[in-house]
Tab-separated table of N, CA and C in Angstrom:
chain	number	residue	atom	x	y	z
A	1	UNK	N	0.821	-1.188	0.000
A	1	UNK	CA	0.000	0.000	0.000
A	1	UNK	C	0.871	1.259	0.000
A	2	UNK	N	1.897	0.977	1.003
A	2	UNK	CA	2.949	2.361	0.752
A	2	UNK	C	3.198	2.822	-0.712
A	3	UNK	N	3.674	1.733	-1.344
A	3	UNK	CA	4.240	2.153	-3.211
A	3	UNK	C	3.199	2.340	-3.813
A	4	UNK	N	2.255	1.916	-3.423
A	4	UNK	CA	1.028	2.110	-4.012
A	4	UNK	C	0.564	4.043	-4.051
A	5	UNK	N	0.941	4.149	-2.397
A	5	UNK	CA	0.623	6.014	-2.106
A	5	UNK	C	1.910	6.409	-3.175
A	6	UNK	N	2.722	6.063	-2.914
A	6	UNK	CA	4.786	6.488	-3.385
A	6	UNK	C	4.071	7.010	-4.652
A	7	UNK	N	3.598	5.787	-5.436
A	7	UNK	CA	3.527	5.776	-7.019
A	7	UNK	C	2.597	6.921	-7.414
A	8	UNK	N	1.789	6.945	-6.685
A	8	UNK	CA	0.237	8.185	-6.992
A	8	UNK	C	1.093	9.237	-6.619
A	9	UNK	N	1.663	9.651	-5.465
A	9	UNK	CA	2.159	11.324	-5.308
A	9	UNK	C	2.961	11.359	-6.992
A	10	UNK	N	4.140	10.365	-7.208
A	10	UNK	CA	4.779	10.448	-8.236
A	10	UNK	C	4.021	11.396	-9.633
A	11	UNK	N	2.723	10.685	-9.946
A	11	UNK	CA	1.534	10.583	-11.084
A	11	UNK	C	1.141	12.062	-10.652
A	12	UNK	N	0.922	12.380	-9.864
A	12	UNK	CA	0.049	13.686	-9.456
A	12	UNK	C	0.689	14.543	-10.217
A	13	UNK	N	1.899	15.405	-10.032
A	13	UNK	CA	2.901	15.857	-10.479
A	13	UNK	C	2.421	16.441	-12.248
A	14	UNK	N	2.979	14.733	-12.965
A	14	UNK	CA	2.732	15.001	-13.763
A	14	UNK	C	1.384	15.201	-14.985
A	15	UNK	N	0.377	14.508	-13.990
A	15	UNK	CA	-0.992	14.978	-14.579
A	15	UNK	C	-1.771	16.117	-14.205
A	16	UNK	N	-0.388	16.907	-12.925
A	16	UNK	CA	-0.818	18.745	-13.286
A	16	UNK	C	-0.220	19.329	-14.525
A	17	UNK	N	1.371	18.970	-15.171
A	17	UNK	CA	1.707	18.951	-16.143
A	17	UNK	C	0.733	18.863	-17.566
A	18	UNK	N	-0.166	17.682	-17.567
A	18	UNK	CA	-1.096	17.692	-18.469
A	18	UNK	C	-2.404	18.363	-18.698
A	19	UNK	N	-2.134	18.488	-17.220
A	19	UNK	CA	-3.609	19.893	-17.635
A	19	UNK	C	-2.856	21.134	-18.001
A	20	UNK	N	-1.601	21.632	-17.399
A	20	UNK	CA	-1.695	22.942	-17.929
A	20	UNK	C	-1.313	23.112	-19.667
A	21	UNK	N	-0.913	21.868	-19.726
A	21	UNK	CA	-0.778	21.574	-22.111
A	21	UNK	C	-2.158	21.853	-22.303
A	22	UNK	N	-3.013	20.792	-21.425
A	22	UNK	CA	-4.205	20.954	-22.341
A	22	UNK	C	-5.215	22.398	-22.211
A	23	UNK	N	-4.683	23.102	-20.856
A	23	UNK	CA	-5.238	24.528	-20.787
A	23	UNK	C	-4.288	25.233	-21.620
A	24	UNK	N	-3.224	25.423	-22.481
A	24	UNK	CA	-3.050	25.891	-22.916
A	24	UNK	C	-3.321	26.343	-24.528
A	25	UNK	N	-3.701	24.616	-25.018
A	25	UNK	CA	-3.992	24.324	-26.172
A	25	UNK	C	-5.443	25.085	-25.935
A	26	UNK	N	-6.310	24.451	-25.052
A	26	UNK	CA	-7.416	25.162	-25.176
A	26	UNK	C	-7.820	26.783	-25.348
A	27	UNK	N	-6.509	27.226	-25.088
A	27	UNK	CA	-6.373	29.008	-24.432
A	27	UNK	C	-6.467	29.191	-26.083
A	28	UNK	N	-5.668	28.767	-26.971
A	28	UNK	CA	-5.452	29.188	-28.246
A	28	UNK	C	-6.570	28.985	-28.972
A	29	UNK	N	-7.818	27.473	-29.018
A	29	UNK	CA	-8.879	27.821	-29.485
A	29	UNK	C	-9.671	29.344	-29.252
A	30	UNK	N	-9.688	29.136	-28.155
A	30	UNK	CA	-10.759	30.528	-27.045
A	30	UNK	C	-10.294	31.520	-27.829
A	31	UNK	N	-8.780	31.895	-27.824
A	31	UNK	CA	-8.313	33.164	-28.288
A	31	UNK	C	-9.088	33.223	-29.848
A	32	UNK	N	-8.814	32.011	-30.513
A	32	UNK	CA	-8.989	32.126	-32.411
A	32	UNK	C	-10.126	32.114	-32.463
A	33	UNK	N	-10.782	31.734	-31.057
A	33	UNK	CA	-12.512	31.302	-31.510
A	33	UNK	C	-12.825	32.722	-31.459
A	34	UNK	N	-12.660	33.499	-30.687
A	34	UNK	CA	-13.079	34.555	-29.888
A	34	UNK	C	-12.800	35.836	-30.968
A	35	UNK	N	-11.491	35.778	-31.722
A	35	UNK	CA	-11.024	36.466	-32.446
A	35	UNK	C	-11.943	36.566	-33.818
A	36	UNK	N	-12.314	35.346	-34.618
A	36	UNK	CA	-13.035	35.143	-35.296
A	36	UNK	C	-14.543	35.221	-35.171
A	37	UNK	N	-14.928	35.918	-33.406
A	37	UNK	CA	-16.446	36.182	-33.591
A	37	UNK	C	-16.102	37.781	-33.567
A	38	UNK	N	-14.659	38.560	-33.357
A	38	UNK	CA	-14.673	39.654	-33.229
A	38	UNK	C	-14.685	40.191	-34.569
A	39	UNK	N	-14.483	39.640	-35.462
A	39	UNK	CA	-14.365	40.259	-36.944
A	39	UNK	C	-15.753	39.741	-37.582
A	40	UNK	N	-16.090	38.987	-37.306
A	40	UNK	CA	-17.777	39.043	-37.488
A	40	UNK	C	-18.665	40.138	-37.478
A	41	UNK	N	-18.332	40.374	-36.005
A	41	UNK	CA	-19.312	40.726	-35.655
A	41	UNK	C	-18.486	42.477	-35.981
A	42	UNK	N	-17.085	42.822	-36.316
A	42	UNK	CA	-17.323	43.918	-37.071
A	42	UNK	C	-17.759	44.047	-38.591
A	43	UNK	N	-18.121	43.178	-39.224
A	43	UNK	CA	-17.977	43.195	-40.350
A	43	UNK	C	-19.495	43.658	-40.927
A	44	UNK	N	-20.027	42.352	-39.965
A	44	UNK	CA	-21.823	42.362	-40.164
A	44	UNK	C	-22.262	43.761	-39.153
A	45	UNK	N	-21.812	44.281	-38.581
A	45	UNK	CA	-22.473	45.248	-37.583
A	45	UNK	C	-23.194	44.866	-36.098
A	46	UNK	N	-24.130	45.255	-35.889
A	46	UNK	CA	-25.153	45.097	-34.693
A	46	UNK	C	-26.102	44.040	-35.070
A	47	UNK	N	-26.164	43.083	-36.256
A	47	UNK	CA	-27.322	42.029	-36.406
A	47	UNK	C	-26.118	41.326	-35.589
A	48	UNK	N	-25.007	41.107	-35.750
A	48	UNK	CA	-23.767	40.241	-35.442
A	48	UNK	C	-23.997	39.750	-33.959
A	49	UNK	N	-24.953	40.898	-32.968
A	49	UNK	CA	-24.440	40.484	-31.414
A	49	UNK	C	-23.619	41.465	-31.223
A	50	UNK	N	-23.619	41.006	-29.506
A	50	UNK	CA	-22.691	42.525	-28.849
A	50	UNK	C	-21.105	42.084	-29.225
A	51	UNK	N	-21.006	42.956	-28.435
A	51	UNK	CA	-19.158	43.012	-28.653
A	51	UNK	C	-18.880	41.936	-27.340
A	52	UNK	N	-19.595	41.428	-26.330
A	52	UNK	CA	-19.506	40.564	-25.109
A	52	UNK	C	-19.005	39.415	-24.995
A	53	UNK	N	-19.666	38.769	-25.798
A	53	UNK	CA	-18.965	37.497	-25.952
A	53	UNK	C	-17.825	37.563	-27.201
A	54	UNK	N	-17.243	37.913	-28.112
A	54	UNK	CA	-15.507	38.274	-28.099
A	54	UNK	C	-14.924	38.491	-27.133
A	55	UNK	N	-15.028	39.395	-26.275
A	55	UNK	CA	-14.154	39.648	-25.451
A	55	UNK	C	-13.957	39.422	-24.349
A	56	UNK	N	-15.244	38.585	-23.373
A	56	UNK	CA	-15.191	37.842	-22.864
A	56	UNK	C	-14.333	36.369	-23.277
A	57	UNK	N	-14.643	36.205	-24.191
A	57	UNK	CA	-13.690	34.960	-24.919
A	57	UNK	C	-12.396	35.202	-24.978
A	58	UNK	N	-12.261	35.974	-25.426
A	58	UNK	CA	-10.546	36.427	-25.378
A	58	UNK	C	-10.098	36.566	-24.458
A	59	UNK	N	-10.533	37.358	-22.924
A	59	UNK	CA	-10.318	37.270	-21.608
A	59	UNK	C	-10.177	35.728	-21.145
A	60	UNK	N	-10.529	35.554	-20.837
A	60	UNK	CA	-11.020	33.586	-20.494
A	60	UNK	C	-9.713	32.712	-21.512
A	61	UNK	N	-9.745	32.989	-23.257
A	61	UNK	CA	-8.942	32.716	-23.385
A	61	UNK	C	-7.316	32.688	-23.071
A	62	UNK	N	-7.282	34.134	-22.553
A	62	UNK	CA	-5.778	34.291	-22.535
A	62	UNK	C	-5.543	34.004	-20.496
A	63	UNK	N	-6.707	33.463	-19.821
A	63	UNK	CA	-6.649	32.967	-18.721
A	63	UNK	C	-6.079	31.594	-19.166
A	64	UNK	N	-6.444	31.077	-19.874
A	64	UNK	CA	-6.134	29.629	-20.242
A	64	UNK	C	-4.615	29.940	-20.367
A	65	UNK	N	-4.799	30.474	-21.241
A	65	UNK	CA	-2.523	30.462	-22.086
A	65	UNK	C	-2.158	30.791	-20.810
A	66	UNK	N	-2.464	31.850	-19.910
A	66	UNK	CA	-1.454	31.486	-18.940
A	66	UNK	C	-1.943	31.185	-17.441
A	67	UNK	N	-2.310	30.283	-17.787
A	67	UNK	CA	-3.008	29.705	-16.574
A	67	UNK	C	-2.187	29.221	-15.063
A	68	UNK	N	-1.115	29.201	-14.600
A	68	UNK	CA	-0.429	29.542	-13.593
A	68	UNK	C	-0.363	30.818	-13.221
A	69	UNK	N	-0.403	31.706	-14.140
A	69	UNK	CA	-0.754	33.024	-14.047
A	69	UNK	C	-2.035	33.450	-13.525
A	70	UNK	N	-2.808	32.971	-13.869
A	70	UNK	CA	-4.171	32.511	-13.434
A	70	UNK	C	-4.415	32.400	-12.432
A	71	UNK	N	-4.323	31.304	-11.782
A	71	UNK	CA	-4.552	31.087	-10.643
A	71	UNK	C	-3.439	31.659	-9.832
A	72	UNK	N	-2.312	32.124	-9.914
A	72	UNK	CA	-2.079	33.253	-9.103
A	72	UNK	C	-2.503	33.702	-8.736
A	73	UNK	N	-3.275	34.597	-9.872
A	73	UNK	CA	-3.969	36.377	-9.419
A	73	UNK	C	-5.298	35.577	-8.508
A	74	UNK	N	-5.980	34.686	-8.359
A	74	UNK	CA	-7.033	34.204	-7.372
A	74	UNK	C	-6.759	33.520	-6.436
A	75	UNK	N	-4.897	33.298	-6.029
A	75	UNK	CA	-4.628	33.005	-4.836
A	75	UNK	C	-4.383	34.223	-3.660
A	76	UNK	N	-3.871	35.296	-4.551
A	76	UNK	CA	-4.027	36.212	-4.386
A	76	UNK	C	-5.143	36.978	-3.835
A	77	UNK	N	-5.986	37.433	-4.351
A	77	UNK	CA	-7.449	37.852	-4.609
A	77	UNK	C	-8.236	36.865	-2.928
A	78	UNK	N	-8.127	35.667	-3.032
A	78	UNK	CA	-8.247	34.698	-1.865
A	78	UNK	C	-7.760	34.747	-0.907
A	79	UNK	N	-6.795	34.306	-0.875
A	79	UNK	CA	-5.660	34.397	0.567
A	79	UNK	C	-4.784	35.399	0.717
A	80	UNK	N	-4.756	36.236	-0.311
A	80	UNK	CA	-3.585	37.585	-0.071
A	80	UNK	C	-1.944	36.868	-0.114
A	81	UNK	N	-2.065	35.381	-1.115
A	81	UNK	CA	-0.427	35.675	-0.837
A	81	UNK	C	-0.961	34.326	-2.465
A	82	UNK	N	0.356	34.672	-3.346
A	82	UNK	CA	0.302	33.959	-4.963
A	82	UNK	C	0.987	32.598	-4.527
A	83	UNK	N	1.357	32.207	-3.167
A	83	UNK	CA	2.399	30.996	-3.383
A	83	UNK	C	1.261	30.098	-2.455
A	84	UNK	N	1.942	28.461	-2.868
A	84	UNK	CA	0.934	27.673	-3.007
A	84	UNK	C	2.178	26.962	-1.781
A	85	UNK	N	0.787	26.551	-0.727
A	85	UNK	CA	1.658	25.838	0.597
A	85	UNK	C	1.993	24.561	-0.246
A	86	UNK	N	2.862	23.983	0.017
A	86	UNK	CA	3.494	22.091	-0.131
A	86	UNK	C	2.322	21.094	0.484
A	87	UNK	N	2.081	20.284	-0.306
A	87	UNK	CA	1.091	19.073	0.711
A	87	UNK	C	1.601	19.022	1.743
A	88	UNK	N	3.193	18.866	2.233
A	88	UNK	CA	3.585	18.554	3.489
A	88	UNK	C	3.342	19.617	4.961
A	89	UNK	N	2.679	20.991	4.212
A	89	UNK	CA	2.496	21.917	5.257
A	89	UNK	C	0.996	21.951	5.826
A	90	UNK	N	-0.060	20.497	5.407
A	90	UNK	CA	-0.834	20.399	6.161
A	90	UNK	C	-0.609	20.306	7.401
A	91	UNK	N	0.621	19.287	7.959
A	91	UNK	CA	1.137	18.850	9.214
A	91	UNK	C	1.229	20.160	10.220
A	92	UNK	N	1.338	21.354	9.841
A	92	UNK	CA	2.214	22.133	10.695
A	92	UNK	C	0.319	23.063	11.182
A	93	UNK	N	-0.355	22.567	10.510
A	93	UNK	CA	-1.995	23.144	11.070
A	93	UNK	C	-2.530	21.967	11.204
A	94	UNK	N	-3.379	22.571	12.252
A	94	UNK	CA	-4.730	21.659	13.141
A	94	UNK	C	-3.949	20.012	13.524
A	95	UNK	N	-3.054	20.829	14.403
A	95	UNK	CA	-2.284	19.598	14.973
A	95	UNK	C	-3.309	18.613	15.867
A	96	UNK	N	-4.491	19.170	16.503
A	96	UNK	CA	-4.996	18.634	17.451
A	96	UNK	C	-5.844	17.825	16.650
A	97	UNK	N	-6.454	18.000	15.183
A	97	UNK	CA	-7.218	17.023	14.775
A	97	UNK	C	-6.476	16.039	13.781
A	98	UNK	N	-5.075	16.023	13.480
A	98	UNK	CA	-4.102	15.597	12.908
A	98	UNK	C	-3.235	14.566	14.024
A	99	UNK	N	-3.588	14.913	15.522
A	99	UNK	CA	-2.801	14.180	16.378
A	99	UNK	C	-3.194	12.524	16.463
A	100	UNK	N	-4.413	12.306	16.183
A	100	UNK	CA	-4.817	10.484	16.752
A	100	UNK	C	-4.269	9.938	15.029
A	101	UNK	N	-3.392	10.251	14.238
A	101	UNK	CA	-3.118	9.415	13.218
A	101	UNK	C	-1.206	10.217	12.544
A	102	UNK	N	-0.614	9.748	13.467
A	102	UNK	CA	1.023	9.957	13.717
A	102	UNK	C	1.640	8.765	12.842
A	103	UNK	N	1.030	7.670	12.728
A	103	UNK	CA	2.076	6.434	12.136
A	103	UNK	C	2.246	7.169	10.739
A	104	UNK	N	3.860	6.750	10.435
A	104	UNK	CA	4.168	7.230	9.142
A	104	UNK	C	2.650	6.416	7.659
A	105	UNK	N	2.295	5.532	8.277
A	105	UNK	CA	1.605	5.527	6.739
A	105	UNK	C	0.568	6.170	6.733
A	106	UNK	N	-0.241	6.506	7.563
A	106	UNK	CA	-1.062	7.609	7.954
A	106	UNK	C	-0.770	9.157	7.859
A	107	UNK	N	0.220	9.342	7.889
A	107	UNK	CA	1.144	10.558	7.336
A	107	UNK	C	1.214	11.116	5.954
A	108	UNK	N	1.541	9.695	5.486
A	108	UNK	CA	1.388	9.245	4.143
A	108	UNK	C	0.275	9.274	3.150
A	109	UNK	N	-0.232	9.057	3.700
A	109	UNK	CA	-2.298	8.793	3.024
A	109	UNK	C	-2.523	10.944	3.335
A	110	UNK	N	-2.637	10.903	4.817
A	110	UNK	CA	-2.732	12.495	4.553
A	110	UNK	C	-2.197	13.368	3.515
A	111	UNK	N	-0.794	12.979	3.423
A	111	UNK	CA	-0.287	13.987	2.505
A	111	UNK	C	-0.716	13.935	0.753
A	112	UNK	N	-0.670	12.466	0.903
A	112	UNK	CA	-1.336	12.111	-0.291
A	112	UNK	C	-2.569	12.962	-1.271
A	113	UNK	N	-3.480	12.809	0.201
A	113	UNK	CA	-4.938	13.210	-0.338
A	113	UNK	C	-4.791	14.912	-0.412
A	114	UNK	N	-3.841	15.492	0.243
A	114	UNK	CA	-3.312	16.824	0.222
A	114	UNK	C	-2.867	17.543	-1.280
A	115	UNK	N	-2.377	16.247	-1.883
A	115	UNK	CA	-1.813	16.308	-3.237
A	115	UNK	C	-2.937	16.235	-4.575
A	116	UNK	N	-3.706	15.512	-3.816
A	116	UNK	CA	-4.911	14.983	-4.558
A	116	UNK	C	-5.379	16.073	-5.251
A	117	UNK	N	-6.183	17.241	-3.717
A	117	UNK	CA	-6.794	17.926	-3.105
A	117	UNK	C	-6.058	19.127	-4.175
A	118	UNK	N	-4.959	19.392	-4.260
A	118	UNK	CA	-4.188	20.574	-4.824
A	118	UNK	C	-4.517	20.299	-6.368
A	119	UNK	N	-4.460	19.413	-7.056
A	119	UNK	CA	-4.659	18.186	-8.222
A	119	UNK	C	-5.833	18.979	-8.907
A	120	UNK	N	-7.227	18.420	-7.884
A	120	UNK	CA	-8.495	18.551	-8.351
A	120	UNK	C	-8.809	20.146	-8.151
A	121	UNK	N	-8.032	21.101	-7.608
A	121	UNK	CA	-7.996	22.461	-7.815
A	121	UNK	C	-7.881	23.077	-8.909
A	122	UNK	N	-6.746	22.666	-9.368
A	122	UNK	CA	-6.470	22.857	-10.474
A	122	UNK	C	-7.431	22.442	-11.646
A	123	UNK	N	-7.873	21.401	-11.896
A	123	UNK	CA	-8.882	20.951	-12.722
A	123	UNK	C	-10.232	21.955	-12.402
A	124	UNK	N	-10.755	21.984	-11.187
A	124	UNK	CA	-11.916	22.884	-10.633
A	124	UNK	C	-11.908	24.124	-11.216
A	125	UNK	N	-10.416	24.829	-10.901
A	125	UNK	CA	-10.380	26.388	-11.729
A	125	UNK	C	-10.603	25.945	-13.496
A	126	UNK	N	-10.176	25.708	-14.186
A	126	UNK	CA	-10.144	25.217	-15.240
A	126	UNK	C	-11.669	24.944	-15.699
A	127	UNK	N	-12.115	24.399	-14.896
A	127	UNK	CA	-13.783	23.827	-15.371
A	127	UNK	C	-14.471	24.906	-15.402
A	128	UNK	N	-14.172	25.894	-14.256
A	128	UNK	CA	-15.087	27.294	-13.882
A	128	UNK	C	-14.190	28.065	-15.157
A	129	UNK	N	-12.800	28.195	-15.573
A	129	UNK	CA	-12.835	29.171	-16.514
A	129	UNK	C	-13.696	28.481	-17.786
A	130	UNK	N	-14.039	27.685	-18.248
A	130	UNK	CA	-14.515	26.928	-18.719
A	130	UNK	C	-16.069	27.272	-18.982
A	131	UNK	N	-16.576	27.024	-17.827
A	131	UNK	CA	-17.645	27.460	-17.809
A	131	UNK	C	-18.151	29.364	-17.894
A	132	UNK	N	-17.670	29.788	-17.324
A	132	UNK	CA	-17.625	30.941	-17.608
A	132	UNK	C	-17.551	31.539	-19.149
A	133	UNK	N	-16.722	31.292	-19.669
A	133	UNK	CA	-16.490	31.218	-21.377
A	133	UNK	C	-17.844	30.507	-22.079
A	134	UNK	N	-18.566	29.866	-21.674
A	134	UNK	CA	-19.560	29.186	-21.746
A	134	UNK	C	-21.010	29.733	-21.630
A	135	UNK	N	-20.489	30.655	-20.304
A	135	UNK	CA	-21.893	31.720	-20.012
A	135	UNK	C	-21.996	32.922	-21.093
A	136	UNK	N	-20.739	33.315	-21.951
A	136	UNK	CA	-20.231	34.443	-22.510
A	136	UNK	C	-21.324	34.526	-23.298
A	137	UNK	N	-21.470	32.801	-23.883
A	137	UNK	CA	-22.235	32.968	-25.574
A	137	UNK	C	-23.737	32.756	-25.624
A	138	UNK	N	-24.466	33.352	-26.104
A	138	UNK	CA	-25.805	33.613	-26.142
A	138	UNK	C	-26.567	32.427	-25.216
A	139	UNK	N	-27.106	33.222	-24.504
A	139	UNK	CA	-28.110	31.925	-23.716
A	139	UNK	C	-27.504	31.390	-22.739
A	140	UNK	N	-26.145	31.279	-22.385
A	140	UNK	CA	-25.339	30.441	-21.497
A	140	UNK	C	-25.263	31.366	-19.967
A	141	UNK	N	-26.637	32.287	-19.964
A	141	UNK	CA	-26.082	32.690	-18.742
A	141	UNK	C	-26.316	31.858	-17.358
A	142	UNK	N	-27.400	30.887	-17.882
A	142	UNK	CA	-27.119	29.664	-16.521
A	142	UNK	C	-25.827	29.167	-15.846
A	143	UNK	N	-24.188	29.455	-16.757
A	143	UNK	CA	-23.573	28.485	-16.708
A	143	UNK	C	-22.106	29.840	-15.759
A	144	UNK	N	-22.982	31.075	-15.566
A	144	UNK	CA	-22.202	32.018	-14.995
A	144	UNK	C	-21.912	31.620	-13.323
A	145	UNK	N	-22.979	31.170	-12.881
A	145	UNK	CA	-22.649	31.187	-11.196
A	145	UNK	C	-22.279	29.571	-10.924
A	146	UNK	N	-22.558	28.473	-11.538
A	146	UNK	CA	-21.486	27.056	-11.491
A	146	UNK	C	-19.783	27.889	-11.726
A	147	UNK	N	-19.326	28.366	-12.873
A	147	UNK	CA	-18.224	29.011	-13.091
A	147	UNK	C	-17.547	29.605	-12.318
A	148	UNK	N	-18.374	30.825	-11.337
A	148	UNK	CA	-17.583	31.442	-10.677
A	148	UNK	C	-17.398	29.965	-8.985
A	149	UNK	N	-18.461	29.532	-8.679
A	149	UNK	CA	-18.453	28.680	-7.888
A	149	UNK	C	-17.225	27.843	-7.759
A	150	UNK	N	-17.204	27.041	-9.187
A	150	UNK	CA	-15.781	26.216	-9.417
A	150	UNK	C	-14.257	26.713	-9.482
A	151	UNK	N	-15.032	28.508	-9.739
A	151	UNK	CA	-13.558	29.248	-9.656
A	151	UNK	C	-12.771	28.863	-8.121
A	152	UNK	N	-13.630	29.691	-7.736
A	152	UNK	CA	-13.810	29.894	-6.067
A	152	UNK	C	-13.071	28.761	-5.328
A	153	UNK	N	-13.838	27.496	-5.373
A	153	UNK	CA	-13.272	26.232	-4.842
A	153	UNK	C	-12.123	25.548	-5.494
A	154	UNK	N	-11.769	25.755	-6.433
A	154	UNK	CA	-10.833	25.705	-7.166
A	154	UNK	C	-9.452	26.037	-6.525
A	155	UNK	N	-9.647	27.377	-6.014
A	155	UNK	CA	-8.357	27.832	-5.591
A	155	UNK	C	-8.209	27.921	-3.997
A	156	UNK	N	-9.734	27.441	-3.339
A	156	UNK	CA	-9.481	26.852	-1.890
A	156	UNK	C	-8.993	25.906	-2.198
A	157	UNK	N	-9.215	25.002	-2.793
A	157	UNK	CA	-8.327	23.839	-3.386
A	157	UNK	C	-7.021	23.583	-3.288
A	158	UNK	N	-6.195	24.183	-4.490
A	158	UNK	CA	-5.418	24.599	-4.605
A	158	UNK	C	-4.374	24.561	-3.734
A	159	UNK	N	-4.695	25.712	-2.869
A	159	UNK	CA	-4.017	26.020	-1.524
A	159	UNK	C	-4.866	25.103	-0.497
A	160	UNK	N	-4.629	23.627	-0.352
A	160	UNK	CA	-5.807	22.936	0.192
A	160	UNK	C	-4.866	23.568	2.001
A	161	UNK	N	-3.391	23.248	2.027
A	161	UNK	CA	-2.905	23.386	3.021
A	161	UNK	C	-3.404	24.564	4.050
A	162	UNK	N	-3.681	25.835	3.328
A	162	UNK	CA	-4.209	26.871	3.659
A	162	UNK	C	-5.659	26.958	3.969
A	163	UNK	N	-6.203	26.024	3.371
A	163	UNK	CA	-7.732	26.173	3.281
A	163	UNK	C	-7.992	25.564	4.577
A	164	UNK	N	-6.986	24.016	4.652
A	164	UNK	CA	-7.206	23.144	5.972
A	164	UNK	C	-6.887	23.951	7.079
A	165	UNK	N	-5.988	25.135	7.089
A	165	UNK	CA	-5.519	25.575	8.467
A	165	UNK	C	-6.993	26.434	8.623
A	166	UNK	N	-8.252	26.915	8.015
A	166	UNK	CA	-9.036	27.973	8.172
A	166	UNK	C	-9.831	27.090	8.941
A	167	UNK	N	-10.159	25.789	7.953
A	167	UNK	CA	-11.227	25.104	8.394
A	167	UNK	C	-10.544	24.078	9.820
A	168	UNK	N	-9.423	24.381	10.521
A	168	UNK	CA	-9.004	23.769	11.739
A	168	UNK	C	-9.651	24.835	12.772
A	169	UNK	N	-8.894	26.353	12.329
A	169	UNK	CA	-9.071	27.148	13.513
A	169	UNK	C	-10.911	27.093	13.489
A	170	UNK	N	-11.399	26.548	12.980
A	170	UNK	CA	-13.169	26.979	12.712
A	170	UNK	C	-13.373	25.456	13.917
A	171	UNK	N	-12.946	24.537	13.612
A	171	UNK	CA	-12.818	23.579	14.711
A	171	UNK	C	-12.285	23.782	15.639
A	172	UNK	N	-11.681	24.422	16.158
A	172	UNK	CA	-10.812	24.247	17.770
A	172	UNK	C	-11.787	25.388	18.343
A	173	UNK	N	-11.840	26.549	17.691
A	173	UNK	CA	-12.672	27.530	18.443
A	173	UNK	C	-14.134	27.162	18.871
């Protein structure tokens, strides 16, 4: 079971690697998609639609291209600081509800799911920029408050280490 955790932290790593290719590839549709409704819609005039969804698209898109950049500015915006705690700095918060499970493989599994937790953040922001770009285009305004939602949790996510120390002190007090 240990190599089993070993092997998954290993994997985590690099299937944040693969999302940010595939947010990037995606950034360049958004941008060309977005670009190509902006010359539309100068060409044809006001039957074309607003100017909103271009440039919403292009925004959203160029969140994608630089999407570490990205979620910066909403770690920021969130917690007031762009750097992302280590899975291993769950340990150093909410020692008291962290204390009845000390054996190293239990250590192990925590940090793990810490990694997980940072993992599916990343994917979460991504889905909400996603969605958001989604709300841009006619009719999609259902798909505005899932978006900002997934933003949101996304980057509690993220910073799960940080998120866990909020939701400790909310327990001890």
């Amino acid at each position: 079971m240990n190599a089993l955790l070993a092997n998954a932290a290993d994997i985590i790593p690099l299937l944040g690697n693969l999302l940010r290719a595939v947010c990037y590839l995606l950034g360049i549709v958004i941008v060309v998609k977005s670009l190509l409704l902006a010359v539309r819609r100068s060409e044809l005039g006001v039957q074309a639609g607003s100017w909103a969804s271009p440039i919403t698209g292009f925004l959203i898109g160029t969140s994608f291209l630089a999407f570490p950049e990205a979620v910066s500015v909403g770690l920021e915006s969130i917690f007031g600081s762009s750097s992302i705690s280590s899975p291993s700095a769950i340990f150093a918060y909410g020692d008291s509800l962290l204390q009845q499970s000390r054996t190293p493989f239990a250590l192990q599994i925590v940090e793990s799911f810490a990694m997980l937790a940072q993992l599916l953040g990343y994917i979460a922001f991504a889905r909400g920029l996603f969605l958001l770009n989604a709300a841009s285009a006619n009719g999609g305004v259902k798909s505005f408050g899932p978006g900002a939602t997934f933003i949101v949790a996304g980057i509690a996510a993220v910073n799960f280490p940080e998120f866990f120390n909020l939701l400790a002190g909310l327990a001890v007090n």
